[in-house]
Short mmCIF file of C-alpha atoms in Angstrom, two decimals:
data_model
loop_
_atom_site.label_atom_id
_atom_site.label_comp_id
_atom_site.label_asym_id
_atom_site.label_seq_id
_atom_site.Cartn_x
_atom_site.Cartn_y
_atom_site.Cartn_z
CA MET A 54 36.42 -59.41 22.78
CA GLU A 55 39.08 -61.22 21.39
CA VAL A 56 42.51 -59.77 22.16
CA ASN A 57 45.33 -60.07 19.51
CA LYS A 58 48.17 -61.59 21.41
CA GLU A 59 50.56 -60.71 18.74
CA LEU A 60 49.85 -57.00 19.98
CA TYR A 61 49.01 -57.31 23.50
CA GLN A 62 50.40 -59.29 26.46
CA VAL A 63 49.07 -59.95 29.97
CA LEU A 64 50.17 -57.63 32.61
CA GLN A 65 51.73 -59.12 35.32
CA PRO A 66 53.60 -57.09 38.29
CA GLY A 67 57.11 -57.17 37.75
CA VAL A 68 57.21 -59.01 34.68
CA ASP A 69 58.80 -57.58 31.63
CA ILE A 70 56.83 -57.49 28.33
CA THR A 71 58.41 -60.21 25.66
CA GLY A 72 59.27 -58.33 22.26
CA ASP A 73 58.44 -54.70 23.66
CA TRP A 74 60.02 -52.09 21.86
CA CYS A 75 61.20 -50.11 24.62
CA ALA A 76 62.16 -51.83 27.90
CA PHE A 77 60.67 -49.76 31.03
CA PRO A 78 60.51 -52.22 34.00
CA THR A 79 57.00 -53.37 35.07
CA PRO A 80 56.39 -52.42 38.73
CA THR A 81 56.14 -54.76 41.17
CA ASN A 82 53.94 -52.75 43.73
CA ILE A 83 50.66 -53.33 41.29
CA MET A 84 47.95 -55.46 41.45
CA VAL A 85 46.25 -56.40 38.66
CA GLY A 86 43.08 -58.80 37.99
CA GLU A 87 42.46 -61.47 35.55
CA ASN A 88 42.46 -61.05 31.82
CA THR A 89 44.11 -57.76 31.78
CA PHE A 90 46.34 -56.66 28.74
CA ILE A 91 48.83 -53.91 27.82
CA ASP A 92 50.84 -53.35 24.66
CA THR A 93 53.93 -51.67 25.78
CA SER A 94 55.99 -50.80 28.92
CA ALA A 95 56.24 -47.36 28.08
CA CYS A 96 53.11 -46.95 29.67
CA PHE A 97 55.17 -47.19 32.77
CA ARG A 98 58.04 -44.51 31.36
CA LYS A 99 56.62 -42.04 34.22
CA TYR A 100 55.47 -44.50 37.16
CA TYR A 101 57.48 -43.01 40.29
CA SER A 102 54.89 -44.54 43.05
CA LYS A 103 56.78 -45.92 45.99
CA LEU A 104 53.75 -46.65 47.91
CA PRO A 105 53.08 -50.59 48.65
CA LEU A 106 50.35 -50.16 45.99
CA GLY A 107 50.71 -47.50 43.53
CA LEU A 108 48.23 -49.05 40.94
CA LYS A 109 45.43 -51.18 41.36
CA ILE A 110 43.77 -52.72 37.95
CA GLY A 111 40.58 -54.62 37.61
CA ASN A 112 39.74 -57.66 35.55
CA ASN A 113 39.21 -57.96 31.48
CA VAL A 114 40.99 -53.98 31.02
CA THR A 115 43.01 -53.27 27.95
CA LEU A 116 45.65 -50.66 27.81
CA GLN A 117 46.66 -49.36 24.46
CA GLY A 118 49.42 -47.30 25.44
CA PRO A 119 48.48 -44.85 27.93
CA GLY A 120 50.86 -43.05 30.30
CA LEU A 121 50.15 -44.43 34.12
CA ALA A 122 52.14 -41.42 35.82
CA PRO A 123 51.61 -41.74 39.71
CA GLU A 124 54.25 -39.49 41.56
CA ILE A 125 56.20 -40.59 44.86
CA ASN A 126 53.06 -40.90 47.17
CA GLY A 127 50.49 -41.33 44.04
CA TYR A 128 47.73 -44.03 43.60
CA ILE A 129 45.88 -44.94 40.69
CA GLU A 130 42.82 -47.45 40.51
CA ILE A 131 41.06 -48.72 37.46
CA GLY A 132 38.03 -50.91 37.68
CA ASP A 133 36.88 -54.02 35.53
CA HIS A 134 36.07 -53.98 31.95
CA CYS A 135 37.49 -50.81 30.90
CA PHE A 136 39.72 -49.56 27.75
CA ILE A 137 42.07 -46.89 27.72
CA SER A 138 43.92 -45.58 24.96
CA SER A 139 46.76 -43.17 24.70
CA ALA A 140 45.80 -41.07 27.45
CA ILE A 141 47.67 -39.34 30.39
CA ILE A 142 46.96 -40.48 33.91
CA ALA A 143 49.21 -38.44 36.06
CA ALA A 144 48.47 -38.82 39.94
CA THR A 145 49.91 -36.83 42.68
CA GLU A 146 47.29 -38.04 45.42
CA LYS A 147 44.72 -40.36 43.93
CA ILE A 148 42.96 -41.02 40.66
CA ILE A 149 39.95 -43.87 40.89
CA ILE A 150 38.30 -44.96 37.42
CA GLY A 151 35.49 -47.08 37.80
CA ASN A 152 33.87 -50.03 35.88
CA TYR A 153 33.16 -50.15 32.09
CA VAL A 154 34.76 -46.72 31.43
CA TYR A 155 36.52 -46.03 28.01
CA ILE A 156 39.00 -43.17 28.04
CA ALA A 157 40.06 -42.39 24.11
CA GLY A 158 43.27 -41.22 23.06
CA GLY A 159 44.68 -37.93 24.06
CA VAL A 160 42.98 -37.35 26.98
CA THR A 161 44.58 -35.84 30.15
CA ILE A 162 43.34 -36.84 33.63
CA VAL A 163 45.54 -34.77 36.79
CA ASP A 164 44.87 -34.40 40.29
CA THR A 165 47.18 -31.38 40.57
CA ASP A 166 47.90 -28.28 39.03
CA PHE A 167 51.89 -29.88 39.20
CA HIS A 168 52.88 -26.03 40.10
CA PRO A 169 52.24 -23.15 42.21
CA ILE A 170 49.55 -20.52 40.74
CA ASP A 171 51.55 -17.52 42.30
CA PRO A 172 54.17 -15.89 39.65
CA ALA A 173 56.89 -16.03 41.96
CA LEU A 174 56.36 -19.14 43.64
CA ARG A 175 56.08 -20.53 40.02
CA MET A 176 59.63 -18.98 39.04
CA ARG A 177 60.83 -20.91 42.24
CA ASP A 178 59.17 -24.14 41.21
CA THR A 179 60.61 -23.97 37.70
CA ILE A 180 64.36 -23.47 38.83
CA ALA A 181 63.78 -26.37 41.25
CA VAL A 182 62.89 -28.83 38.56
CA SER A 183 65.18 -27.87 36.17
CA THR A 184 68.31 -29.79 35.50
CA ILE A 185 70.34 -27.63 37.77
CA GLY A 186 67.81 -27.40 40.47
CA ASP A 187 66.61 -29.43 43.54
CA LYS A 188 63.41 -30.65 43.41
CA THR A 189 63.23 -31.21 47.37
CA ARG A 190 63.07 -27.40 47.16
CA ARG A 191 59.85 -27.20 45.20
CA PRO A 192 56.80 -24.77 46.86
CA GLN A 193 53.60 -26.40 47.88
CA PHE A 194 50.83 -26.76 45.27
CA ASP A 195 47.45 -27.73 45.29
CA SER A 196 45.94 -31.54 44.72
CA ALA A 197 42.74 -33.21 45.12
CA PRO A 198 41.28 -36.75 44.03
CA VAL A 199 39.76 -37.32 40.82
CA ILE A 200 36.98 -39.85 40.60
CA ILE A 201 35.43 -41.41 37.30
CA GLU A 202 32.64 -43.40 38.22
CA ASP A 203 31.22 -46.52 36.37
CA ASP A 204 29.91 -46.51 32.48
CA VAL A 205 31.65 -43.28 31.69
CA TRP A 206 33.07 -42.42 28.05
CA ILE A 207 35.44 -39.71 27.59
CA GLY A 208 36.16 -38.40 24.16
CA TYR A 209 39.44 -37.59 22.22
CA ASN A 210 41.83 -35.06 23.89
CA ALA A 211 39.54 -34.43 26.87
CA THR A 212 40.93 -32.82 30.39
CA ILE A 213 39.72 -33.77 33.55
CA LEU A 214 41.38 -31.25 36.38
CA LYS A 215 42.07 -32.24 40.09
CA GLY A 216 39.00 -32.67 42.22
CA VAL A 217 36.57 -33.65 40.01
CA THR A 218 33.87 -36.54 39.95
CA ILE A 219 32.25 -37.39 36.76
CA GLY A 220 29.38 -39.34 37.84
CA LYS A 221 28.14 -42.71 36.58
CA GLY A 222 26.73 -43.00 33.10
CA SER A 223 28.23 -39.71 31.77
CA VAL A 224 29.79 -38.50 28.44
CA ILE A 225 32.43 -36.08 28.10
CA HIS A 226 32.75 -34.79 24.40
CA PRO A 227 36.29 -34.67 22.94
CA GLY A 228 38.37 -31.62 23.53
CA SER A 229 36.32 -30.88 26.98
CA VAL A 230 38.01 -29.45 29.74
CA VAL A 231 36.13 -30.49 33.29
CA THR A 232 36.75 -28.25 36.01
CA LYS A 233 33.96 -28.79 38.14
CA ASN A 234 31.91 -32.16 39.19
CA VAL A 235 29.66 -33.70 36.46
CA PRO A 236 26.47 -35.02 37.88
CA ASP A 237 25.25 -38.96 36.79
CA GLY A 238 24.14 -39.38 33.63
CA SER A 239 25.45 -36.06 32.16
CA VAL A 240 26.58 -35.21 28.59
CA VAL A 241 29.24 -31.98 29.06
CA SER A 242 31.19 -30.34 26.34
CA GLY A 243 33.62 -27.13 25.99
CA ASN A 244 36.37 -25.30 27.60
CA PRO A 245 35.16 -25.03 30.43
CA ALA A 246 33.00 -27.94 30.02
CA GLU A 247 29.13 -26.95 30.32
CA LEU A 248 26.34 -29.35 30.88
CA LYS A 249 24.53 -30.11 27.49
CA LYS A 250 22.25 -32.78 28.28
CA TYR A 251 20.92 -34.63 31.52
CA GLU A 252 19.47 -38.12 31.53
CA HIS A 253 18.66 -39.77 35.22
CA VAL A 254 20.60 -43.03 35.49
#
């Protein structure tokens, strides 16, 4: 695929994007393969990872304005030959994306609830994250890694929740909310997403 060099630039750790409409710094704690392109540093607006390696991206990847948002101890990995449009990928712990994965615009992938479920704890959390709060006093909340295997297509506005593994060759229909594991070669749809078709791959 020919890349429009007026719209995209090669992604390099710590190297700012020339002529970008915004000026978020490109993180230095990332590893990027060859021929991987990005359109704007807005991708890193919520990049908070302080790990030695917070983001690993393979070869021949196109990033078209996604939000790559690992928390302080979060890690995101993207394999080779992926195309990610304006999706949000938010990792408190770990999100792994395989090779040849297409993620459409509006998709949300998260490895945590980002808040407690209990109402009293949720109220404490709301105060802690407010502008007058203390984020170090946030209550604990659950997280579990998300794994998206090779050759997966995730349609527009789908949501992938914590602890989910999406098997190789699967299709997630637009608008689906995926709350449980998806077997290899599956087509799922709905809220919550249910199996519509299964093909052995």
